[in-house]
mmCIF file of C-alpha atoms and ligand atoms in Angstrom:
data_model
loop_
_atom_site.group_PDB
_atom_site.id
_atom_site.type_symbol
_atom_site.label_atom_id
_atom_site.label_comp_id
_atom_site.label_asym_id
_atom_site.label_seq_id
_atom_site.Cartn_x
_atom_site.Cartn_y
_atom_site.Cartn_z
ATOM 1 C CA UNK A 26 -44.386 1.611 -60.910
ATOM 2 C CA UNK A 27 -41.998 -1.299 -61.433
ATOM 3 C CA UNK A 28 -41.863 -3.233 -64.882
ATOM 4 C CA UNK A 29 -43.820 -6.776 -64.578
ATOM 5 C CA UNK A 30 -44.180 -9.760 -66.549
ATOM 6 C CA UNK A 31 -46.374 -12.280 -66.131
ATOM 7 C CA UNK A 32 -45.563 -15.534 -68.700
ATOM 8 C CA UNK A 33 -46.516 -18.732 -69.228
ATOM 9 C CA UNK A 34 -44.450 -21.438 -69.662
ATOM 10 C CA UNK A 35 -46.523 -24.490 -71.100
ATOM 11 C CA UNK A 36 -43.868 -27.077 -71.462
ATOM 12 C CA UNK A 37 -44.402 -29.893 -73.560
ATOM 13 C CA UNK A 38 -48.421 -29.617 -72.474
ATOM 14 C CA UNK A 39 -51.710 -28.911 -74.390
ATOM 15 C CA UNK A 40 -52.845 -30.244 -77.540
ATOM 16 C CA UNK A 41 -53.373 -27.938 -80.424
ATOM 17 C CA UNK A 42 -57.347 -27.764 -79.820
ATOM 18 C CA UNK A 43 -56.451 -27.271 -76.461
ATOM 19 C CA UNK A 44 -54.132 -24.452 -76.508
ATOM 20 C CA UNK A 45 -56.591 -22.672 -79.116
ATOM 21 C CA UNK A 46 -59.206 -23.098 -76.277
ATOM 22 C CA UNK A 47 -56.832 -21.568 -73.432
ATOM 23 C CA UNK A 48 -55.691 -18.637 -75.732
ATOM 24 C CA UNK A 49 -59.338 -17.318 -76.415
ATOM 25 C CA UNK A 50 -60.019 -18.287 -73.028
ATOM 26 C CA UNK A 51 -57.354 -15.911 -71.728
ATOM 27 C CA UNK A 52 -58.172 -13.160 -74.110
ATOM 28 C CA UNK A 53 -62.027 -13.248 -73.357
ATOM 29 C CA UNK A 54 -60.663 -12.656 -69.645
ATOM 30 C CA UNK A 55 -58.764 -9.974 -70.622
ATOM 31 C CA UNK A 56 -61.000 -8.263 -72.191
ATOM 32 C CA UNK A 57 -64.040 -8.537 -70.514
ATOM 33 C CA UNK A 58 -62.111 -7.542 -67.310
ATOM 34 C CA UNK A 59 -61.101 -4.410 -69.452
ATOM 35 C CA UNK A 60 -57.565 -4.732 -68.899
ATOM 36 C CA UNK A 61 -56.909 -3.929 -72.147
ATOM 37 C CA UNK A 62 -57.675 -0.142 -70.692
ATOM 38 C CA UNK A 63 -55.440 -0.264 -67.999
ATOM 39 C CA UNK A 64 -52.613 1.934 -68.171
ATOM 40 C CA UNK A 65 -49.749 -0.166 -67.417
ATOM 41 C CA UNK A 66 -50.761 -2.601 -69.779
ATOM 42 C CA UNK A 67 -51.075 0.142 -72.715
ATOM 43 C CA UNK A 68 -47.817 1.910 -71.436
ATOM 44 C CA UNK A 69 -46.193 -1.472 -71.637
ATOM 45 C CA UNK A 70 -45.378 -1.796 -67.983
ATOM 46 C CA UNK A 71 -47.021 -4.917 -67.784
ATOM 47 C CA UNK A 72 -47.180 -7.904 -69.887
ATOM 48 C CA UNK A 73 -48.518 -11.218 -70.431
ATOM 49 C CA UNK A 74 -46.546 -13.652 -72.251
ATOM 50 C CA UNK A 75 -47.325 -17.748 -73.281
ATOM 51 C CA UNK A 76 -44.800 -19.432 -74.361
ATOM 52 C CA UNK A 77 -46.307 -23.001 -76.041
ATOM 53 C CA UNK A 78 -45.066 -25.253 -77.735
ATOM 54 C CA UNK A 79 -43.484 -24.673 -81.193
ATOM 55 C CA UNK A 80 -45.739 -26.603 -83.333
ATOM 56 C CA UNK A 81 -48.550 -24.332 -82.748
ATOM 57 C CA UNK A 82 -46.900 -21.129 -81.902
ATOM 58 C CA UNK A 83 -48.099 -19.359 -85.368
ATOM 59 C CA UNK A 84 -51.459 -20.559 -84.844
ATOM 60 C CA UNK A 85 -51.900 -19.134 -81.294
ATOM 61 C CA UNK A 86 -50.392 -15.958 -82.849
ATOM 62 C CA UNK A 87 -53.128 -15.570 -85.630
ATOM 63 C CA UNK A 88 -55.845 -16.849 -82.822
ATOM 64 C CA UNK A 89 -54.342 -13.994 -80.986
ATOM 65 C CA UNK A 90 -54.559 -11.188 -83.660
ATOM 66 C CA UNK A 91 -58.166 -12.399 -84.165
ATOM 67 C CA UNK A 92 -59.326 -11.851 -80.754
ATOM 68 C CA UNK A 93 -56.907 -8.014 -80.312
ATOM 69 C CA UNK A 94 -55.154 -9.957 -77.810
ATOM 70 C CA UNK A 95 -53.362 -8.391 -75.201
ATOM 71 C CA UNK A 96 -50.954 -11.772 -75.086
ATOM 72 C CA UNK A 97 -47.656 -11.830 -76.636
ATOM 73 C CA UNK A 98 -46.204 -14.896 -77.570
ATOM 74 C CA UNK A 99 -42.642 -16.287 -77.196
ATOM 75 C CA UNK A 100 -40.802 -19.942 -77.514
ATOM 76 C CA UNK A 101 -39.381 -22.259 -74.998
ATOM 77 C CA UNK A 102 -36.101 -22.623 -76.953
ATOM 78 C CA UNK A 103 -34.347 -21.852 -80.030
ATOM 79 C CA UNK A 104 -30.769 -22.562 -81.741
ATOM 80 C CA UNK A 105 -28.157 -20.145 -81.956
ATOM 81 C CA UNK A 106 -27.554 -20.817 -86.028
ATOM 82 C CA UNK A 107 -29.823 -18.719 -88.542
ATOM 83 C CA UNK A 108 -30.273 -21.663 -91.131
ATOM 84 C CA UNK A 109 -28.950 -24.842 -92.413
ATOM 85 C CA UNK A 110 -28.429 -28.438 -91.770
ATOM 86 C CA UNK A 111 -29.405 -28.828 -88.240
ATOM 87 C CA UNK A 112 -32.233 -31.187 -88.097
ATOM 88 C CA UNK A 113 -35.209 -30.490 -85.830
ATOM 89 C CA UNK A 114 -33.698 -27.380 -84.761
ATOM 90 C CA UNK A 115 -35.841 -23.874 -85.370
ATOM 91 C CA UNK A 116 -34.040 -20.480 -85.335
ATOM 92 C CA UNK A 117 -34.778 -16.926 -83.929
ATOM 93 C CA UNK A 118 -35.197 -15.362 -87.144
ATOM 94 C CA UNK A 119 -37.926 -17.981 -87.562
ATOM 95 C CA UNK A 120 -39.584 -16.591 -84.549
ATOM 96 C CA UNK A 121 -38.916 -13.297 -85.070
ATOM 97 C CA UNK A 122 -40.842 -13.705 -88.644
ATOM 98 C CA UNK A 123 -44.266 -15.212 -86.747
ATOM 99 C CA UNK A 124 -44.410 -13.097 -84.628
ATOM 100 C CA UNK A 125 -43.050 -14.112 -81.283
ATOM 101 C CA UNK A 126 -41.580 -11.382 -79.111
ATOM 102 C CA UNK A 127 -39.849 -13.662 -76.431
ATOM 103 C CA UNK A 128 -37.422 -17.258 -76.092
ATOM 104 C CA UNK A 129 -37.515 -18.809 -72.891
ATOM 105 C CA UNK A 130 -33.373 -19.802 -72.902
ATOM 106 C CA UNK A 131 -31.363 -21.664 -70.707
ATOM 107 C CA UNK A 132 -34.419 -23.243 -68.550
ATOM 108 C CA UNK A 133 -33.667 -26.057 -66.211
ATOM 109 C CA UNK A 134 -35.178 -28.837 -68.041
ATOM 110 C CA UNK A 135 -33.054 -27.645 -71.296
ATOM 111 C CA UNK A 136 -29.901 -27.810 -69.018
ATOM 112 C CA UNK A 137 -30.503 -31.350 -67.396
ATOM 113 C CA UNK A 138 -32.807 -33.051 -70.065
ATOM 114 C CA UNK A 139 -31.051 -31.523 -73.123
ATOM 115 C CA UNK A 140 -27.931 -31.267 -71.627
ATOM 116 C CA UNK A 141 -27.371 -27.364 -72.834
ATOM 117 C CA UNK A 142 -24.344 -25.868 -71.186
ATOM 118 C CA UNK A 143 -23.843 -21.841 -70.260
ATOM 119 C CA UNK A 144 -21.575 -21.762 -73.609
ATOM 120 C CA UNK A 145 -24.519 -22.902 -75.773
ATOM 121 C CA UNK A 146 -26.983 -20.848 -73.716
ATOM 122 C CA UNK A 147 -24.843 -17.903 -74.098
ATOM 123 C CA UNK A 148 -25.148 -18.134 -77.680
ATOM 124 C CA UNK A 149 -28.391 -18.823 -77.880
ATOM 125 C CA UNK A 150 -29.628 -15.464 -76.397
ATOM 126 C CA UNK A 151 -26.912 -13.407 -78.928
ATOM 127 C CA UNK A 152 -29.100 -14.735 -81.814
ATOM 128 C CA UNK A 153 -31.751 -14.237 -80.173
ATOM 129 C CA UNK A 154 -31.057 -10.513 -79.656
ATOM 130 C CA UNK A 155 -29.706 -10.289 -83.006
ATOM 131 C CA UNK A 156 -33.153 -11.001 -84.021
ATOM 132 C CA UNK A 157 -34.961 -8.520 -81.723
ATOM 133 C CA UNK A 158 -36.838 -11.274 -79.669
ATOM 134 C CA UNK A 159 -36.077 -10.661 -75.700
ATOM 135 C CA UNK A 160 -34.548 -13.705 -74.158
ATOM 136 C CA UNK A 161 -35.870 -14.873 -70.959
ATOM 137 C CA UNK A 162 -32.895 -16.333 -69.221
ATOM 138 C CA UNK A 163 -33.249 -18.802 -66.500
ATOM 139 C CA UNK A 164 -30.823 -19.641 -64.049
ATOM 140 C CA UNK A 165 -31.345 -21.252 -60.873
ATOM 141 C CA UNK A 166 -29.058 -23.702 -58.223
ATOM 142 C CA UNK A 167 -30.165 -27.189 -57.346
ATOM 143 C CA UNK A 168 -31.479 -28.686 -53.903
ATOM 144 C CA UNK A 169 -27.809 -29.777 -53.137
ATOM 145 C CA UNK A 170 -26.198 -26.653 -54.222
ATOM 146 C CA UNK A 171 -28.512 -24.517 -51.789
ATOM 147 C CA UNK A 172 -27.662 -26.769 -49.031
ATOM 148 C CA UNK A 173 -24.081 -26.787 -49.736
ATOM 149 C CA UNK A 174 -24.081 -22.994 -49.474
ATOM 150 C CA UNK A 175 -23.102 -22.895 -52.678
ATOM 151 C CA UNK A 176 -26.191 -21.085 -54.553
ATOM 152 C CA UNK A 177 -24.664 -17.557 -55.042
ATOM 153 C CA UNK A 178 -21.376 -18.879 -56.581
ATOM 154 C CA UNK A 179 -23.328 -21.225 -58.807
ATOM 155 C CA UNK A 180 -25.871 -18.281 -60.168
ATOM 156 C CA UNK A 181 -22.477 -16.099 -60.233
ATOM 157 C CA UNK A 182 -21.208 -18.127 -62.358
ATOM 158 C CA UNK A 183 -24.043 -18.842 -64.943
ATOM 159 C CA UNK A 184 -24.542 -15.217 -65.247
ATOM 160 C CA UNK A 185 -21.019 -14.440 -65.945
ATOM 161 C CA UNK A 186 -20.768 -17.317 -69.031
ATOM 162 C CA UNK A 187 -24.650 -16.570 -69.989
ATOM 163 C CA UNK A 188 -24.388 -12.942 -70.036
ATOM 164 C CA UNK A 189 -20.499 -12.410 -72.138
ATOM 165 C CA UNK A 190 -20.727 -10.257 -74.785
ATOM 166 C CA UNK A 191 -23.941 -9.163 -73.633
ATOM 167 C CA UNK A 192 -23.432 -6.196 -72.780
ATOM 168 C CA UNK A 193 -22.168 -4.866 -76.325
ATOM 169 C CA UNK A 194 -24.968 -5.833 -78.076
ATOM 170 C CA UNK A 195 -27.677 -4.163 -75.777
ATOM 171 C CA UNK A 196 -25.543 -1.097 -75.525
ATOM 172 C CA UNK A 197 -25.641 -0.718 -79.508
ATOM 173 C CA UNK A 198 -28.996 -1.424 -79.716
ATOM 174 C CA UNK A 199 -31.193 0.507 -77.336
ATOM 175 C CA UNK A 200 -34.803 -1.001 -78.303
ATOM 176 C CA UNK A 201 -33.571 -4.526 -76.789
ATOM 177 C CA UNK A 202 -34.711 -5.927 -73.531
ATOM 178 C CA UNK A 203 -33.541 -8.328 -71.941
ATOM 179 C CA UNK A 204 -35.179 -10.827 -68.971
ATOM 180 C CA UNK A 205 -33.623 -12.826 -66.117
ATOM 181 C CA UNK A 206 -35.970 -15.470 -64.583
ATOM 182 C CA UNK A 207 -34.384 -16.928 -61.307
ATOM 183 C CA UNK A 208 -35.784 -20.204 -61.006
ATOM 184 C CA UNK A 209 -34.472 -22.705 -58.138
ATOM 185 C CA UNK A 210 -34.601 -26.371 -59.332
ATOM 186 C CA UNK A 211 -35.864 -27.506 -56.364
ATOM 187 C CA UNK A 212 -39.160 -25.342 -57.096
ATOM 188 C CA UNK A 213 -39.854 -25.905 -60.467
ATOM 189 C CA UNK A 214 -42.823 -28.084 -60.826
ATOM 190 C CA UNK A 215 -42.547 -29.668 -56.508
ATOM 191 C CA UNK A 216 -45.476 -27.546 -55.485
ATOM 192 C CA UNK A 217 -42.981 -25.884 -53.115
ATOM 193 C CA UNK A 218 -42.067 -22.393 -54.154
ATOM 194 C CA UNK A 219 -39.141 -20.362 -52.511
ATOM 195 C CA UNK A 220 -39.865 -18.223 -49.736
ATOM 196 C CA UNK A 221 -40.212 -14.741 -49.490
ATOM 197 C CA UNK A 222 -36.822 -14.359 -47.976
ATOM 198 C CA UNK A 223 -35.346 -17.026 -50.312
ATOM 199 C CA UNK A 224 -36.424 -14.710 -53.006
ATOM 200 C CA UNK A 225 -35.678 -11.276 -51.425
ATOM 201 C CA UNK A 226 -32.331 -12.319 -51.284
ATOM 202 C CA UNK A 227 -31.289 -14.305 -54.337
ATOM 203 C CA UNK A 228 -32.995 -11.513 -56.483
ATOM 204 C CA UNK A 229 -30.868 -8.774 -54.580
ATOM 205 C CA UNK A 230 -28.028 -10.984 -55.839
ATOM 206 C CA UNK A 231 -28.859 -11.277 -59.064
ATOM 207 C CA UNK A 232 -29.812 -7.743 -59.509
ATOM 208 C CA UNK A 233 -26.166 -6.788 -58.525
ATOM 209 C CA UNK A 234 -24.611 -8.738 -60.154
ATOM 210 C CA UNK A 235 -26.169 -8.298 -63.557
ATOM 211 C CA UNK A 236 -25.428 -4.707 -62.879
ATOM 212 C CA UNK A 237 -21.896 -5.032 -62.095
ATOM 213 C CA UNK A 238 -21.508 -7.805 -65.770
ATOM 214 C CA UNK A 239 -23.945 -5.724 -68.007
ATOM 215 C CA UNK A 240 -24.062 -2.097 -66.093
ATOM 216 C CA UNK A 241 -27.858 -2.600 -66.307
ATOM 217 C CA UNK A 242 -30.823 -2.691 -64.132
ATOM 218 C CA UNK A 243 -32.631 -5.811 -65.708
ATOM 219 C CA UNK A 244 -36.066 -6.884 -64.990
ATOM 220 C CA UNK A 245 -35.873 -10.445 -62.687
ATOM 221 C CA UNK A 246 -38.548 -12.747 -62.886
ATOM 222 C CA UNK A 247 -39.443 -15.472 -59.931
ATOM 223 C CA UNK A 248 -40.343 -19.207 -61.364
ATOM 224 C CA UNK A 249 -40.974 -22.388 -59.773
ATOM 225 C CA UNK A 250 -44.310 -23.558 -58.232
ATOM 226 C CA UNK A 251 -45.635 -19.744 -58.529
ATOM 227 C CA UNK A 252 -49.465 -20.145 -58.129
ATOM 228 C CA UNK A 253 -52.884 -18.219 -57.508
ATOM 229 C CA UNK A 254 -51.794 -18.889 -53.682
ATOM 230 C CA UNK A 255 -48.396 -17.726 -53.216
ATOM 231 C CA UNK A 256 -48.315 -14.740 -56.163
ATOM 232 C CA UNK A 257 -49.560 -11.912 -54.106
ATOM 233 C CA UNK A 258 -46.481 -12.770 -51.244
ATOM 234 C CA UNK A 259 -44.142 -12.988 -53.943
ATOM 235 C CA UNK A 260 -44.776 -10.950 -56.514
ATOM 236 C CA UNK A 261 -45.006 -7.617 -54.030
ATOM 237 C CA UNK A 262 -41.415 -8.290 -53.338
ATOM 238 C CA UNK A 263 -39.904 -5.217 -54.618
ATOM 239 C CA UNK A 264 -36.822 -7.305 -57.145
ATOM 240 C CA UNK A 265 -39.425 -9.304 -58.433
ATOM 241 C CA UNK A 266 -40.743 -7.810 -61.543
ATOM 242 C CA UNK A 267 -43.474 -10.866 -62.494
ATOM 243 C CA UNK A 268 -43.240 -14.417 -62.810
ATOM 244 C CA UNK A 269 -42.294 -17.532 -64.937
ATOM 245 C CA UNK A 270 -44.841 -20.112 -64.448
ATOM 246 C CA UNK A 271 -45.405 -23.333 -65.102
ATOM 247 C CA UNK A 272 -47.925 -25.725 -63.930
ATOM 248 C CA UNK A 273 -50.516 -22.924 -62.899
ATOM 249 C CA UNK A 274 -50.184 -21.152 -66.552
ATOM 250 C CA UNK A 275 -52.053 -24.190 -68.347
ATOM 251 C CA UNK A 276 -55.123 -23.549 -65.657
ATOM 252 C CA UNK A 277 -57.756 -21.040 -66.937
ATOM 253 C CA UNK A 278 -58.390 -19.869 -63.536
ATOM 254 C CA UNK A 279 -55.127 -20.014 -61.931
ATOM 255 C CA UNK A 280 -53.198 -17.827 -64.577
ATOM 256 C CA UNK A 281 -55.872 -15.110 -64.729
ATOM 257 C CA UNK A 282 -55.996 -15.058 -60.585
ATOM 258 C CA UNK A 283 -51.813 -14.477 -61.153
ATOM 259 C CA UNK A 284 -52.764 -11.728 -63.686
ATOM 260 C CA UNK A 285 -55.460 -10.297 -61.044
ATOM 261 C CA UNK A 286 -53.124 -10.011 -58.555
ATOM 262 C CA UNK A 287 -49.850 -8.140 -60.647
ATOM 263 C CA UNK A 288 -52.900 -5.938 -62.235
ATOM 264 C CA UNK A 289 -54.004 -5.014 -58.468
ATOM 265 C CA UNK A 290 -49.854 -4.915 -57.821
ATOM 266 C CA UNK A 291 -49.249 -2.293 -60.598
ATOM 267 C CA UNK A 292 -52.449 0.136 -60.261
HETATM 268 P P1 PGA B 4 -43.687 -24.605 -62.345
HETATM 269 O O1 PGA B 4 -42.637 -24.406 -63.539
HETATM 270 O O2 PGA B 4 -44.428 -23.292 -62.179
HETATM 271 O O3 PGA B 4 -44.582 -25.704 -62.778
HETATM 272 O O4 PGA B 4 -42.892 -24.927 -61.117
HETATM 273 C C1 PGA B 4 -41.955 -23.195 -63.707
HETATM 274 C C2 PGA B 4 -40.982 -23.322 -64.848
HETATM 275 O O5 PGA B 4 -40.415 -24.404 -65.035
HETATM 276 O O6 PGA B 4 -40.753 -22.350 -65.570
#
């Protein structure tokens, strides 16, 4: 049975009323579809993760504990510094004190919008190990880069800066984990996913190269334009351990369908 994660990535989206909604919507799913019996949820072979916006990340998390979720929660982002003078920033160990279990890192929109660089990113996901959260690291080539041929050097190379020093800290400390999620930027959020082939391939990439840097079989997520329609094709493929999802995580019946499907995947 292959590990498998299926998160939610809600982006800037949802209101705080709203995202209470979702979350006991979600968790009345779960449990009246008695997943929460399922083996390879209890065995921890399969998760669900939502990621939502900071502001009401501690809310969702008590929500959550209220309703014996079967969720975990995790962030979108963090800084690399514990503490101090770095306005509107919020840390790991913050996290790690709510409650959260995951930090989206290095995601697309953080790269382009925010500017973030694999440096930054790099150190982003050794505090976030430091403080026991597993990092979900996103890396992904652009429309022109895939063209260009270019798309395994690029992804090379943000593994190799992302992923320095990595391999230290998981080898001292055997209870982390640690998440890729390959993400093309020409996917994310276009309605048009990568193929099956696209995805066979880039993961078997990944896969060996992550082995070669960190001497490590890591689970690899698929994200960009994942939906209730494309899930099953994708999701079988044997290097793709779950999905990062966007769009289709912030509708009710769209993220459970996704959760169907890995459920009927793993059992
Ligand atoms: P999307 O976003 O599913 O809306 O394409 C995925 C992501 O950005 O993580």
């Amino acid at each position: 049975m292959k590990e498998m994660i299926i998160a939610g990535n809600w982006k800037m989206n949802t209101t705080p009323i709203e995202a209470v909604k979702l979350v006991n919507e979600i968790d009345n799913f779960l449990n009246e579809n008695q997943y929460s019996i399922k083996e390879s949820v209890l065995n921890e072979k399969l998760k669900y993760v939502v990621c939502p916006p900071f502001l009401y990340l501690q809310t969702l998390l008590m929500v959550a504990k209220q309703n014996n979720s079967l969720l975990n929660f995790g962030a979108q982002n963090c800084y690399f510094e514990e503490s101090g003078a770095f306005t509107g920033e919020i840390s790991s160990k913050m996290l790690n004190e709510i409650g959260a279990k995951f930090a989206i890192l290095g995601h697309s929109e953080r790269r382009t919008i925010f500017k973030e660089s694999d440096e930054l990113i790099n150190k982003k996901i050794k505090s976030v190990l430091n403080s026991n959260l597993t990092p979900i690291f996103c890396i992904g080539e652009t429309l022109e880069q895939r063209q260009n041929g270019t798309t395994n050097e690029v992804l090379k190379n943000q593994l190799l800066i992302g992923l320095e020093g990595i391999k230290e800290i998981l080898k001292n400390n055997s209870n982390l984990k640690f998440v890729i999620a390959y993400e093309p930027v020409w996917a994310i959020g276009t309605g048009l996913a990568a193929t099956t082939e696209q995805v066979g391939e880039t993961h078997n990439f990944i896969k060996n190269e992550v082995n070669s840097i960190l001497g490590l079989e890591i689970p690899i997520l698929y994200g960009g334009s994942l939906n209730e329609k494309n899930a099953q094709e994708l999701l079988t493929l044997e290097n793709v351990n779950g999905g990062l999802i966007g769009g289709a995580s912030l509708k009710l019946e769209s993220f459970t369908k996704i959760i169907e499907i890995a459920e009927s995947i793993q059992n």
